Each structure stands twice: as structure tokens, then as C-alpha cells.
Coordinates of N, CA and C in Angstrom, one line a residue:
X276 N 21.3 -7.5 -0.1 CA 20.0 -7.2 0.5 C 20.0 -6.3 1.7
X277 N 21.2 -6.1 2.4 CA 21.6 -5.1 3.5 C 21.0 -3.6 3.0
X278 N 21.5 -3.2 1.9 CA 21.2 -1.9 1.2 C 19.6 -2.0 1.1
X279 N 18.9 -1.5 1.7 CA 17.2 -1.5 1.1 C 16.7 -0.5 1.1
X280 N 15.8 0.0 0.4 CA 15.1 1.6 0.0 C 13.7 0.8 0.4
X281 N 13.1 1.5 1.4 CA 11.7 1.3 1.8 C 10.6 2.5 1.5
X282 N 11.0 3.0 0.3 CA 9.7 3.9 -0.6 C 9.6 4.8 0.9
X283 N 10.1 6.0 1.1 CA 9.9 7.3 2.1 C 11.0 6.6 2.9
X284 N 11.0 5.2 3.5 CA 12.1 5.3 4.7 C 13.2 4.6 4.4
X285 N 14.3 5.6 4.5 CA 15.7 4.9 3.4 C 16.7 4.4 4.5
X286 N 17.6 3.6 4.4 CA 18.7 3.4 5.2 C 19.3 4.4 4.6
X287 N 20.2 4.9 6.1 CA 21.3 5.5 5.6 C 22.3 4.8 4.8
X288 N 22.3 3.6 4.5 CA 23.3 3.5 3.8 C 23.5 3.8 2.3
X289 N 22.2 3.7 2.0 CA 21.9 4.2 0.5 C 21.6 5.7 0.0
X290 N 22.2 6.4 1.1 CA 22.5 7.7 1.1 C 24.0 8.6 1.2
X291 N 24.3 9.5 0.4 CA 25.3 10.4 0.7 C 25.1 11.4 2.3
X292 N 26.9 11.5 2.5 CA 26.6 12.5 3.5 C 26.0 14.0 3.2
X293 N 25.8 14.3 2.0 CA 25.3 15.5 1.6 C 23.7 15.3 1.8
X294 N 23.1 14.7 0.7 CA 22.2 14.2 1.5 C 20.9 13.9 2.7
X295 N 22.3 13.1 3.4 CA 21.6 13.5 5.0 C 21.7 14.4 5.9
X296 N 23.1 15.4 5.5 CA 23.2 16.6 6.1 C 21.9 17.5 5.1
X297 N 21.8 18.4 4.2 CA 20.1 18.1 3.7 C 19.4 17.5 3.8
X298 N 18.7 16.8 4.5 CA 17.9 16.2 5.3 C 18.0 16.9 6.5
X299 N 19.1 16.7 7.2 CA 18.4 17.4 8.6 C 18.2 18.5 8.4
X300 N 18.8 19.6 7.5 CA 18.8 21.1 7.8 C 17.8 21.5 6.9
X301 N 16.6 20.5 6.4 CA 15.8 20.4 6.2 C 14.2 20.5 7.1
X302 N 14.8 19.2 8.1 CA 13.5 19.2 8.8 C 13.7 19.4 10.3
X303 N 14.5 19.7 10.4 CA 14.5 20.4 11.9 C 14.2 21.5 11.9
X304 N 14.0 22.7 10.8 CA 13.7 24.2 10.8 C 12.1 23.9 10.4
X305 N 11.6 22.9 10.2 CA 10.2 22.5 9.5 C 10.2 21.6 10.8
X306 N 10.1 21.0 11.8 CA 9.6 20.8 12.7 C 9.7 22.1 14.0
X307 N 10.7 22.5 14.4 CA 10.7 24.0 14.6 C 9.6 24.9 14.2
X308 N 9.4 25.2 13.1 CA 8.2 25.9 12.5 C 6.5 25.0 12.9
X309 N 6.5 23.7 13.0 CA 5.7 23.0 12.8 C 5.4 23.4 15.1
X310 N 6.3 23.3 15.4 CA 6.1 23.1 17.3 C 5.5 25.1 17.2
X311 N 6.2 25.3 16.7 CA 5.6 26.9 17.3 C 4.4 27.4 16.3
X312 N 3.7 26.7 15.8 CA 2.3 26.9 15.3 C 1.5 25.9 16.0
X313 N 1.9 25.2 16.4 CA 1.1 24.1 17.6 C -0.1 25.0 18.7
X314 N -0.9 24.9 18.8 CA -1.6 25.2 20.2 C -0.9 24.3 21.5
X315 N -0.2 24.8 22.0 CA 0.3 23.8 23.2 C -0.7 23.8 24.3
X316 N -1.2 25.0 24.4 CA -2.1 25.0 26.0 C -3.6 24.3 25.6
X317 N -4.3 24.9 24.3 CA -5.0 23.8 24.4 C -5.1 22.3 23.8
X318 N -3.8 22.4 23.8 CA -3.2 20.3 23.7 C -3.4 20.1 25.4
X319 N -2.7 20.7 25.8 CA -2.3 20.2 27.6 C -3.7 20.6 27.8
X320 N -4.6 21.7 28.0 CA -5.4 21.7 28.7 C -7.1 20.5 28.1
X321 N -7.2 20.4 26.6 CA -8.0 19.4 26.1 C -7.7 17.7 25.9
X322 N -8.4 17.4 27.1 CA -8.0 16.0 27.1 C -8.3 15.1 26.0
X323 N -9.3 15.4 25.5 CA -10.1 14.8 24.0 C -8.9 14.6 23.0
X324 N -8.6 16.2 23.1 CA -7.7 16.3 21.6 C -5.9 15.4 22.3
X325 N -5.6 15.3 23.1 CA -4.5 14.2 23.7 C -4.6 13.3 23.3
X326 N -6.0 13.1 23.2 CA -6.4 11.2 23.0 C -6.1 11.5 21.6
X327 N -6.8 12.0 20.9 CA -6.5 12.2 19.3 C -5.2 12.4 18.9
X328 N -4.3 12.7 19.6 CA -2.9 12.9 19.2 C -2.3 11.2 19.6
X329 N -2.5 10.9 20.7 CA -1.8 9.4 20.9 C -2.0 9.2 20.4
X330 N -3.5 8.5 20.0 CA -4.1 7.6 19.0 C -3.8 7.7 17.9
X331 N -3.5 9.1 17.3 CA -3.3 9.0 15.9 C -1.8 8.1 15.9
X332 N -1.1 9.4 16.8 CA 0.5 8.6 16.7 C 0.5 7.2 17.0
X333 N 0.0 6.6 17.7 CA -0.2 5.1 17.2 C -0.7 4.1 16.0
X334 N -1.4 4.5 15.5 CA -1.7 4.1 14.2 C -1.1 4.3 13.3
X335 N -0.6 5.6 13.4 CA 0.5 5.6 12.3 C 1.8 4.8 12.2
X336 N 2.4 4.6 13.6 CA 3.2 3.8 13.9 C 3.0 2.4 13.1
X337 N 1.9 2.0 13.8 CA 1.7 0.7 13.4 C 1.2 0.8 12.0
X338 N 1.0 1.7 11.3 CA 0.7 1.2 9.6 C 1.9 1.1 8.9
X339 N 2.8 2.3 9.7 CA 4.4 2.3 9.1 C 4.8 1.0 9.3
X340 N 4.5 0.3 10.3 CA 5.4 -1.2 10.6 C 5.0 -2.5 10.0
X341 N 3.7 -2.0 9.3 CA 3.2 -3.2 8.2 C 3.7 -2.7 6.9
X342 N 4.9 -3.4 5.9 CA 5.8 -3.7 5.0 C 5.5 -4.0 4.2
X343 N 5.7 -4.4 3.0 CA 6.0 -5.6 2.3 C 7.5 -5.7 1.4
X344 N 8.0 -6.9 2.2 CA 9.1 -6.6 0.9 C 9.4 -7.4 0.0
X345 N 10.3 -6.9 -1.1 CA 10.5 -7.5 -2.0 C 11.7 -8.1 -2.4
X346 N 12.1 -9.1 -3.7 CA 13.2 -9.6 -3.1 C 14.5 -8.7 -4.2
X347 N 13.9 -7.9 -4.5 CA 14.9 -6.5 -5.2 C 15.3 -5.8 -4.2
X348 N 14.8 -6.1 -3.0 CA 15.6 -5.1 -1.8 C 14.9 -3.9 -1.4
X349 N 13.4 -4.3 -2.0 CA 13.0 -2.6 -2.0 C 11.6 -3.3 -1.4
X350 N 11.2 -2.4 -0.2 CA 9.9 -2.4 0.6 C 9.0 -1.3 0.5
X351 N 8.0 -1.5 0.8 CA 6.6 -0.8 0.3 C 5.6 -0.6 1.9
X352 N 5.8 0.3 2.1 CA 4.3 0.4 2.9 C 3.4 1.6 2.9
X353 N 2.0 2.1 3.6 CA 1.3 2.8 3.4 C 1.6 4.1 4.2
X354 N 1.4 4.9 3.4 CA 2.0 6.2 4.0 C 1.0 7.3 5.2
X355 N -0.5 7.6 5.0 CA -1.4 7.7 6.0 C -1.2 8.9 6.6
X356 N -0.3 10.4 5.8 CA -0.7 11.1 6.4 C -1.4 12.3 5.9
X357 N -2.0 11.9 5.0 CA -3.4 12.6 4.5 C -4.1 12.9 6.0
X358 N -4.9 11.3 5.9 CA -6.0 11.5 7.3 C -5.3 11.8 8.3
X359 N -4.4 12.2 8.8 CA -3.8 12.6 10.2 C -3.5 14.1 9.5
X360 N -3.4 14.8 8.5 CA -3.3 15.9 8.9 C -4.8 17.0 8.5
X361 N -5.4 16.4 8.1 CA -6.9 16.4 8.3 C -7.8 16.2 9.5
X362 N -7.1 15.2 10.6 CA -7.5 15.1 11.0 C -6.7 16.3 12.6
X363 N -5.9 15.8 12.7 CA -5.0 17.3 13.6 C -4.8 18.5 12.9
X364 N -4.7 18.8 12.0 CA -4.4 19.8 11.7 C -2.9 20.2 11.1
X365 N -2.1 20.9 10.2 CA -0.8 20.2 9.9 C 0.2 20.4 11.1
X366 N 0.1 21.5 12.0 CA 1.4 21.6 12.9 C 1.2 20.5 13.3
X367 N 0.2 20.0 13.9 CA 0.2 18.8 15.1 C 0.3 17.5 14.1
X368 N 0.3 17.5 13.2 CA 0.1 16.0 12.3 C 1.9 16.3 12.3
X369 N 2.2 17.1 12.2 CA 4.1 17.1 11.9 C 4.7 16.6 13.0
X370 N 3.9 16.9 14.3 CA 4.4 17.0 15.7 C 4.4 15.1 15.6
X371 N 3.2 14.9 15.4 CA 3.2 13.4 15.4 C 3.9 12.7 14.7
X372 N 3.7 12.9 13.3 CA 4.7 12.4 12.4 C 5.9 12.2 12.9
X373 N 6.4 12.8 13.4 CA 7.6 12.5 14.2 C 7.9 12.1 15.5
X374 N 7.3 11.7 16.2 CA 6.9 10.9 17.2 C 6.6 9.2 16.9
X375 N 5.8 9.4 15.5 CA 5.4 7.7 14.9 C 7.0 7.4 14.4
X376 N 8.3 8.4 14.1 CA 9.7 8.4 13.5 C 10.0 7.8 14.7
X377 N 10.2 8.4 15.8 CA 10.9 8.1 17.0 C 10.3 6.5 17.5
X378 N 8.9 6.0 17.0 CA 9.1 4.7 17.4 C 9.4 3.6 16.5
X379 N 9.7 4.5 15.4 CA 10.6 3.7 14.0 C 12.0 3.3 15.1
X380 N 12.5 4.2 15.1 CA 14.0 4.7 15.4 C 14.0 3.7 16.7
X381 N 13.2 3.5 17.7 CA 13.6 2.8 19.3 C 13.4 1.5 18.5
X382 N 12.5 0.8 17.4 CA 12.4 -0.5 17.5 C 13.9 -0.9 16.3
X383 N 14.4 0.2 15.9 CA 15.6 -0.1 14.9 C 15.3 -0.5 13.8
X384 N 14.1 0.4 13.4 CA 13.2 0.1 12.1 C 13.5 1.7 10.8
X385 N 14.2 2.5 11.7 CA 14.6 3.7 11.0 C 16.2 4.0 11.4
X386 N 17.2 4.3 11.1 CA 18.1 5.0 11.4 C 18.0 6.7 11.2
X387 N 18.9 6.4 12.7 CA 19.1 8.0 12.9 C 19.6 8.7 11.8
X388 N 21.1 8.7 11.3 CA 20.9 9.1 10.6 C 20.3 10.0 9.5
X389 N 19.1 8.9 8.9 CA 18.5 9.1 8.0 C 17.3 9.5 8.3
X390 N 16.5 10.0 9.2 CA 15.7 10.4 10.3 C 15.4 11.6 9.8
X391 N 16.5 12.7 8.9 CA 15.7 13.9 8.5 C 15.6 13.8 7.0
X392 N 16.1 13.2 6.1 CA 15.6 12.5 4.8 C 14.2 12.0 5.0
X393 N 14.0 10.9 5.4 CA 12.8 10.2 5.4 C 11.8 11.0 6.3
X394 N 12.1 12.1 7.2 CA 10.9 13.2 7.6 C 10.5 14.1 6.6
X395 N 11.4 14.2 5.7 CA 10.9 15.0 4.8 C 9.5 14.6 3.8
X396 N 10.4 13.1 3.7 CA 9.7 12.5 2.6 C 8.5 11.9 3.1
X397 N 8.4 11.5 4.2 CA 7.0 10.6 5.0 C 6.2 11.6 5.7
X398 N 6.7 12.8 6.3 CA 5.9 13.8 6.9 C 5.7 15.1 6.4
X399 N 6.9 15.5 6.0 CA 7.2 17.2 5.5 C 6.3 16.8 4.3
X400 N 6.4 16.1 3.2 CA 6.2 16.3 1.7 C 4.3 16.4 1.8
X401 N 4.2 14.8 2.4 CA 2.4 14.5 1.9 C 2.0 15.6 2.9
X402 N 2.3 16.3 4.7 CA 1.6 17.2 4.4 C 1.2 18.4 4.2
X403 N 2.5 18.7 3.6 CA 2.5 19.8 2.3 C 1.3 19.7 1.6
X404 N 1.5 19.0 0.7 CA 0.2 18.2 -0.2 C -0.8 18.5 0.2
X405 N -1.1 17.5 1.0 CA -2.5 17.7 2.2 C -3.0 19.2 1.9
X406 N -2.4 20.0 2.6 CA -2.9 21.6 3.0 C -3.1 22.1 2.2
X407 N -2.3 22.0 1.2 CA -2.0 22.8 -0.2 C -3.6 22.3 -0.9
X408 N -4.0 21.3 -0.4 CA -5.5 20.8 -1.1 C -6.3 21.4 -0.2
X409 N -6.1 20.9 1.1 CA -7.3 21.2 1.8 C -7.6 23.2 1.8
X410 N -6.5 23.9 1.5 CA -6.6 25.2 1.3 C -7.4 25.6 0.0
X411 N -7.3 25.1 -0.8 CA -7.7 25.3 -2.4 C -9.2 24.5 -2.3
X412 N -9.2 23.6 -1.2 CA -10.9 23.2 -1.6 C -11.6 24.3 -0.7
X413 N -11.2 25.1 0.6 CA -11.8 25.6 1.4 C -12.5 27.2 1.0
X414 N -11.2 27.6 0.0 CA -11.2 28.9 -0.9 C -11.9 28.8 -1.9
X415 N -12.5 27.4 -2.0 CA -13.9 27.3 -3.3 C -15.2 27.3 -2.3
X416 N -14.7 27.1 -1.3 CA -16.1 27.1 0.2 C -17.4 26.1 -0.5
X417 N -17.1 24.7 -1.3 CA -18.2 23.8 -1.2 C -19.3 23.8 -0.5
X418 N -20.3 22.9 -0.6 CA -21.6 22.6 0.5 C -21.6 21.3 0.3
X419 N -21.1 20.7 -1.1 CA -21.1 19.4 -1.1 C -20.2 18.8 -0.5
X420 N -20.9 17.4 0.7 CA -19.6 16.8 1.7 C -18.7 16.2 0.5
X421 N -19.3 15.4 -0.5 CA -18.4 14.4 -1.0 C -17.5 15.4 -1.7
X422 N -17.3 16.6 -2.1 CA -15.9 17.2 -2.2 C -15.4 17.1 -0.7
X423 N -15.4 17.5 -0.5 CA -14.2 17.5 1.1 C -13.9 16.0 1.1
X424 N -14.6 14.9 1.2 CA -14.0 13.6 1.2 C -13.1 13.0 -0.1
X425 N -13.5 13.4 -1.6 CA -12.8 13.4 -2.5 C -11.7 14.2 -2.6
X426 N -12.0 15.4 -2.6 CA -10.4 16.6 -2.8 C -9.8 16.8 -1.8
X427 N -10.4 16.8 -0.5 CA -9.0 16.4 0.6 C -8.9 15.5 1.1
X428 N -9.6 13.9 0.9 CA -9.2 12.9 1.6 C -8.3 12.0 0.3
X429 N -9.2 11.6 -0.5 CA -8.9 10.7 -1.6 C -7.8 11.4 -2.8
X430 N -8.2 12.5 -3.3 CA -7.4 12.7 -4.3 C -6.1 13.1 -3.9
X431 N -5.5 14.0 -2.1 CA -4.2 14.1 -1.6 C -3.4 13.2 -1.5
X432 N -4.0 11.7 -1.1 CA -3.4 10.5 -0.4 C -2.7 10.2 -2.2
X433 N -3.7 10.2 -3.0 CA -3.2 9.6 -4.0 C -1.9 10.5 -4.8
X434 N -2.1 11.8 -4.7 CA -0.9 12.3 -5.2 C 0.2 12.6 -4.3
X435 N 0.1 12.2 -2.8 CA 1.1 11.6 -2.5 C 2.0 10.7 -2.5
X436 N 1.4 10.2 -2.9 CA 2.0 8.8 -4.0 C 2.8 9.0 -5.0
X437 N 2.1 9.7 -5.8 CA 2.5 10.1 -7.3 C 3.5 11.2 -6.9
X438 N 3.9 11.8 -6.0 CA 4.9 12.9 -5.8 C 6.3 12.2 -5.1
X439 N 5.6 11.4 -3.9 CA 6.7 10.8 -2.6 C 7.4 9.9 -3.0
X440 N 7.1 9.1 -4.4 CA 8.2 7.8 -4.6 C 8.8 8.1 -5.7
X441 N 8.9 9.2 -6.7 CA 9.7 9.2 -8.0 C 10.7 10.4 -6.8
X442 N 10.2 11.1 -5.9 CA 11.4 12.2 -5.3 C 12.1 11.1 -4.5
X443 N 11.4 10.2 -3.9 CA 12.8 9.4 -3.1 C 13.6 8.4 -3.9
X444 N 12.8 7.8 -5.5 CA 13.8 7.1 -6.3 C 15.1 8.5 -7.3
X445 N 14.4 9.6 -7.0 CA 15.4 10.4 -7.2 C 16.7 10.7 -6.9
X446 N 16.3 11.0 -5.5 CA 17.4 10.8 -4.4 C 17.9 9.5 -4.2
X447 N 17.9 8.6 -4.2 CA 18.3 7.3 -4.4 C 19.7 7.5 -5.9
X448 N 19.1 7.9 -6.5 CA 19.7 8.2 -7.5 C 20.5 9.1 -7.8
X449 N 20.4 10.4 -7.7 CA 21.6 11.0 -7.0 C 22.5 10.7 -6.4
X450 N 22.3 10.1 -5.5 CA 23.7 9.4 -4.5 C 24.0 8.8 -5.6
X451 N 23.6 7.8 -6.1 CA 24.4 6.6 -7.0 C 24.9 5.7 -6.1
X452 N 24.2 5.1 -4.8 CA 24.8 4.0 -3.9 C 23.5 3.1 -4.2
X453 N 22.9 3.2 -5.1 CA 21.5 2.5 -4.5 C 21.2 1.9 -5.8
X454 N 21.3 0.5 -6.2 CA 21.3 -0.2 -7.4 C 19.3 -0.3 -7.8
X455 N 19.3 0.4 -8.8 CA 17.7 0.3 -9.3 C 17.6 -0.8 -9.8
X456 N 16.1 -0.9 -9.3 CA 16.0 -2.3 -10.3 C 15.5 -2.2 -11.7
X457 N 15.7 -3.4 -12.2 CA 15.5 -3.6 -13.6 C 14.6 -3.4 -14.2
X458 N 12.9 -3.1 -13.4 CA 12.0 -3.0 -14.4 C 11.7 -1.6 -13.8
X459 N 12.6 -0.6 -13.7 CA 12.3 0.6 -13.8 C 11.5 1.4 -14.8
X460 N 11.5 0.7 -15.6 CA 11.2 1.3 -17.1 C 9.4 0.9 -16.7
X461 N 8.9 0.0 -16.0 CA 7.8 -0.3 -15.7 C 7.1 0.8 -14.4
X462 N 7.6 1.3 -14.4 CA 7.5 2.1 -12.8 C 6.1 2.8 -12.8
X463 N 5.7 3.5 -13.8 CA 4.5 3.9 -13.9 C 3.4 2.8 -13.7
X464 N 3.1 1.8 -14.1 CA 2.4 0.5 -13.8 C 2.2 0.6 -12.1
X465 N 3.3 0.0 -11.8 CA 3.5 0.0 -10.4 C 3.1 1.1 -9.8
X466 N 3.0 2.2 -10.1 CA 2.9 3.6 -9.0 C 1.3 3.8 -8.8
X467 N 0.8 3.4 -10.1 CA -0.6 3.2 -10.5 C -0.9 2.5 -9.2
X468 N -0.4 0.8 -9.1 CA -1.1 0.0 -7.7 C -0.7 0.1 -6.4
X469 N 0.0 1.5 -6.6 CA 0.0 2.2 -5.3 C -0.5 3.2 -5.0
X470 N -0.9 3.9 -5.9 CA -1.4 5.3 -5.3 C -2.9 5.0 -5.4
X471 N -3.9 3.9 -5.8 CA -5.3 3.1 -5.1 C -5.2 3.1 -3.8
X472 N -4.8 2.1 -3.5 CA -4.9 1.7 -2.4 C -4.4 2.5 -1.3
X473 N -3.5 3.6 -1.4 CA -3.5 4.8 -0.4 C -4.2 5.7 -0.1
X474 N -4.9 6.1 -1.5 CA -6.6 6.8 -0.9 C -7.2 6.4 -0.9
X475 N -7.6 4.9 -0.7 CA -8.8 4.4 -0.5 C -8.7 3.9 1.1
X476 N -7.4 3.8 1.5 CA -7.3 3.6 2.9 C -7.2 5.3 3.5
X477 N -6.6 6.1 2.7 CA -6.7 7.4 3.9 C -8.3 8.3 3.5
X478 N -9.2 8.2 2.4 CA -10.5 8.5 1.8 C -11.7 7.6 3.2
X479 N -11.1 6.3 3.2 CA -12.4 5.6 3.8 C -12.1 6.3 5.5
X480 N -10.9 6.4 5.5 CA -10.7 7.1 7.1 C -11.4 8.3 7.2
X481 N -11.3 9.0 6.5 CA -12.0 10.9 6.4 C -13.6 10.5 6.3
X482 N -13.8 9.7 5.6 CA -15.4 9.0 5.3 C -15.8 8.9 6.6
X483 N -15.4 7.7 7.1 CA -15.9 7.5 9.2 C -15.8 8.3 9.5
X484 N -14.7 9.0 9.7 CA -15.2 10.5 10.6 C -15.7 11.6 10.5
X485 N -15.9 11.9 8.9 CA -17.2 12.8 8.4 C -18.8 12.4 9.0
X486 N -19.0 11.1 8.8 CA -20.3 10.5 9.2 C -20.2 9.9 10.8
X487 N -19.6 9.3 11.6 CA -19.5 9.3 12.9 C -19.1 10.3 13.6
X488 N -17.5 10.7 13.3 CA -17.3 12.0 14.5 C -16.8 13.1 14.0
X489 N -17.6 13.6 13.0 CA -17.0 15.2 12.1 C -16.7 16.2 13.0
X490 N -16.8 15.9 14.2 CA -15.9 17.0 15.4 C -14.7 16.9 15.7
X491 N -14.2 15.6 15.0 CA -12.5 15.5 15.4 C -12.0 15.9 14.3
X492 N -12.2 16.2 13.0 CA -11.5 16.8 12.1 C -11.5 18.5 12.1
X493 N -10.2 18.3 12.5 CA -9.8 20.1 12.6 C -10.1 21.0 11.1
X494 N -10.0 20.3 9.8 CA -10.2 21.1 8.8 C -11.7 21.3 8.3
X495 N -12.5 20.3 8.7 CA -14.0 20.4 8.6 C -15.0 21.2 9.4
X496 N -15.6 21.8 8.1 CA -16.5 22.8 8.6 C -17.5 22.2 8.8
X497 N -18.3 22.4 9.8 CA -19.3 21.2 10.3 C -20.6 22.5 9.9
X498 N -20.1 23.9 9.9 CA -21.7 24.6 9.6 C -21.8 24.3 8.8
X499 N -20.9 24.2 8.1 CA -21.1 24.8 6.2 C -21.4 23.2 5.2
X500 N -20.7 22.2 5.5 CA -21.4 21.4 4.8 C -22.4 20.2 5.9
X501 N -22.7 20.2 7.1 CA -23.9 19.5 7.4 C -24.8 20.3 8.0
X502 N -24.8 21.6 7.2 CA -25.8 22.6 7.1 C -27.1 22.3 6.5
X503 N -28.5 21.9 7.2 CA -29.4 21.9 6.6 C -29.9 22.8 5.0
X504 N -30.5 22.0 4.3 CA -30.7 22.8 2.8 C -31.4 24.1 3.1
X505 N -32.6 23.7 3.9 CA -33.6 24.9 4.1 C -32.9 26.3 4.9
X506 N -32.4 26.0 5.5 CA -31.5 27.0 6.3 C -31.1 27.9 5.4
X507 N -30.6 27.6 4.1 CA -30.1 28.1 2.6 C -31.1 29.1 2.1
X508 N -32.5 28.2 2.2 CA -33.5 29.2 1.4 C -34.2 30.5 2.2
X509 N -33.9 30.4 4.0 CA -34.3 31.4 4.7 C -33.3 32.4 5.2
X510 N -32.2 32.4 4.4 CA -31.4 33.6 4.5 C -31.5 34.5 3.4

């Protein structure tokens, strides 16, 4: 039970040194890239958007620290960075994302180590995803809100799911240090009652802040879809 794969956050022990050397020289040139697309001056100089960055990085902390495990050795938690990069924007959702790592890593809930593996997989990958949607719904330029809360809140979270745990049971598997369990062959079942409940927690989040504070989402167009109808017919 020492050996445990926690779906995105892996011990190193169930990893090769290849691997985790791929892993870092992975996400240190993708956080690197991620800090110098950053707005740093208006981070420092917008107090609002500071608050939006702690806060996020707090919640995400704390969703990463709610688990569940199992007694196959293998733990499950909610991944949540759909709405955070929707909601910052991706450099800054990256910035954080690793920041929510770093308080993995002080409470001894992540190894260093394995710190650029599981950035890939819990930050780099979904928000890839994310953008790669939120770009393709923006280049259709909708008016209807409920696309923007369906195709970049709900339908990302879910195929991050459906992308983030068959690449980390991959890798898992590649190494060959990490004993699968037995009802592998069930896996599709299971991925099903995970990839619900991750967009319906990162969908109902994009939902509140569409309808209460649609000014903190950096990817929402606030002319274009809570644009009055009539405005339409006098242009």
C-alpha cells in the first residue's frame, strides 16, 4: 500500500528515472513559457485580480487535498482546472497550478521528485484542453451563454477526465513498477463516474460566475453574450 497512484498525482516511487527526468524537462520550459505570458504589472498593480489568484490557489489546494482512497492503493480526487483556467486565464491558471503543487509538496502530500510528472498531468494537460476549447468556441463567436457554460465549462472538465487518467495509467505502465489492478478491464465504467462529477463541479463554478460575477472571467465576453437582443436589430 506504500506504492499509490493518485489519478494525476503519482509517487515517485511508481515511477522510472526516465520518466521523472521527462517530467521535469517537460514542465519547467511550460512553466517558463507560462511566467513570461503572465501580465506581471497588472497582477502587482490590480488588487482585485491578486485576490482572484490567492483565492483560486486556495481552493484548488484544498480540492486537491480532498481524496478518496481505495484499498487497491489507488486514490481519486477532483481535478478543477477547467474553472481556474477560465477563470485566470491559462498563463496565470499555470502560475497557480503550481503554487496549489507547492502546497502539495510543504504538507508532504506530493513528492518532489515527481512534481514535474504530475504538473504535466494536473496542470499542463487539462489546461491545454481548456484553451484548446475555449479557443474553438470563441472562433464560432456564439451569443448563446449556455454554449460558453457547456463547451468551455462542462464539456472540458469532462474530457479531462477522459484524457488525464488513461495518460497517467499509461505511464504507470510503462514504468512497469506500478501493479494494476484487477478490474482494469472495467475501466471504462469507472471513468464514466468520473468524468460527471468533474463537470458538474467545474460547469456549476463557470455557471456562478457567469450569473453573479461575469467580470472575473478572463475568457468571457461580457459584450457579446449579455448583449441585449434589441441592440442586434438596431445595427
Amino acid at each position: 500500500m506504500a506504492k499509490r497512484d493518485r489519478f494525476q498525482v503519482i509517487s515517485a516511487q511508481v515511477l522510472s528515472t526516465t520518466s521523472l527526468a521527462v517530467g521535469w524537462l517537460g514542465y519547467v520550459p511550460f512553466l517558463i513559457w507560462a511566467a513570461s505570458c503572465t501580465r506581471w504589472v497588472e497582477l502587482v498593480t490590480d488588487r482585485r485580480r491578486q485576490h482572484l489568484l490567492f483565492g483560486t490557489v486556495f481552493c484548488l489546494f484544498a480540492l486537491w487535498l480532498v481524496r478518496r482512497d481505495f484499498d487497491t492503493g489507488v486514490s481519486y480526487h477532483f481535478i478543477g482546472m477547467t474553472a481556474v483556467t477560465l477563470l485566470l486565464d491559462w498563463p496565470l491558471a499555470i502560475v497557480g497550478g503550481f503554487l496549489a503543487q507547492l502546497g502539495l509538496l510543504a504538507l508532504g502530500r506530493q513528492d518532489l521528485a515527481a512534481l514535474g510528472v504530475n504538473g504535466l498531468l494536473l496542470v499542463g494537460l487539462p489546461v491545454l484542453i481548456t484553451e484548446v476549447c475555449a479557443i474553438l468556441v470563441e472562433r464560432a463567436q456564439p451569443r448563446n451563454l449556455f454554449v460558453y457554460i457547456f463547451c468551455s465549462g462542462f464539456f472540458p472538465a469532462a474530457l479531462t477526465v477522459l484524457i488525464c487518467v488513461p495518460v497517467a495509467l499509461g505511464v504507470l505502465w510503462l514504468d512497469g513498477r506500478f501493479a494494476m489492478p484487477e478490474w482494469l478491464s472495467d475501466f471504462i465504467g469507472y471513468l464514466w463516474l468520473m468524468m460527471f462529477p468533474e463537470a458538474f463541479i467545474n460547469g456549476m463554478v463557470i455557471s456562478a460566475l457567469v450569473v453573479f460575477c461575469p467580470e472575473w472571467l478572463e475568457t468571457f465576453n461580457r459584450s457579446r453574450y449579455l448583449q441585449a437582443p434589441w441592440k442586434d436589430d438596431e445595427r
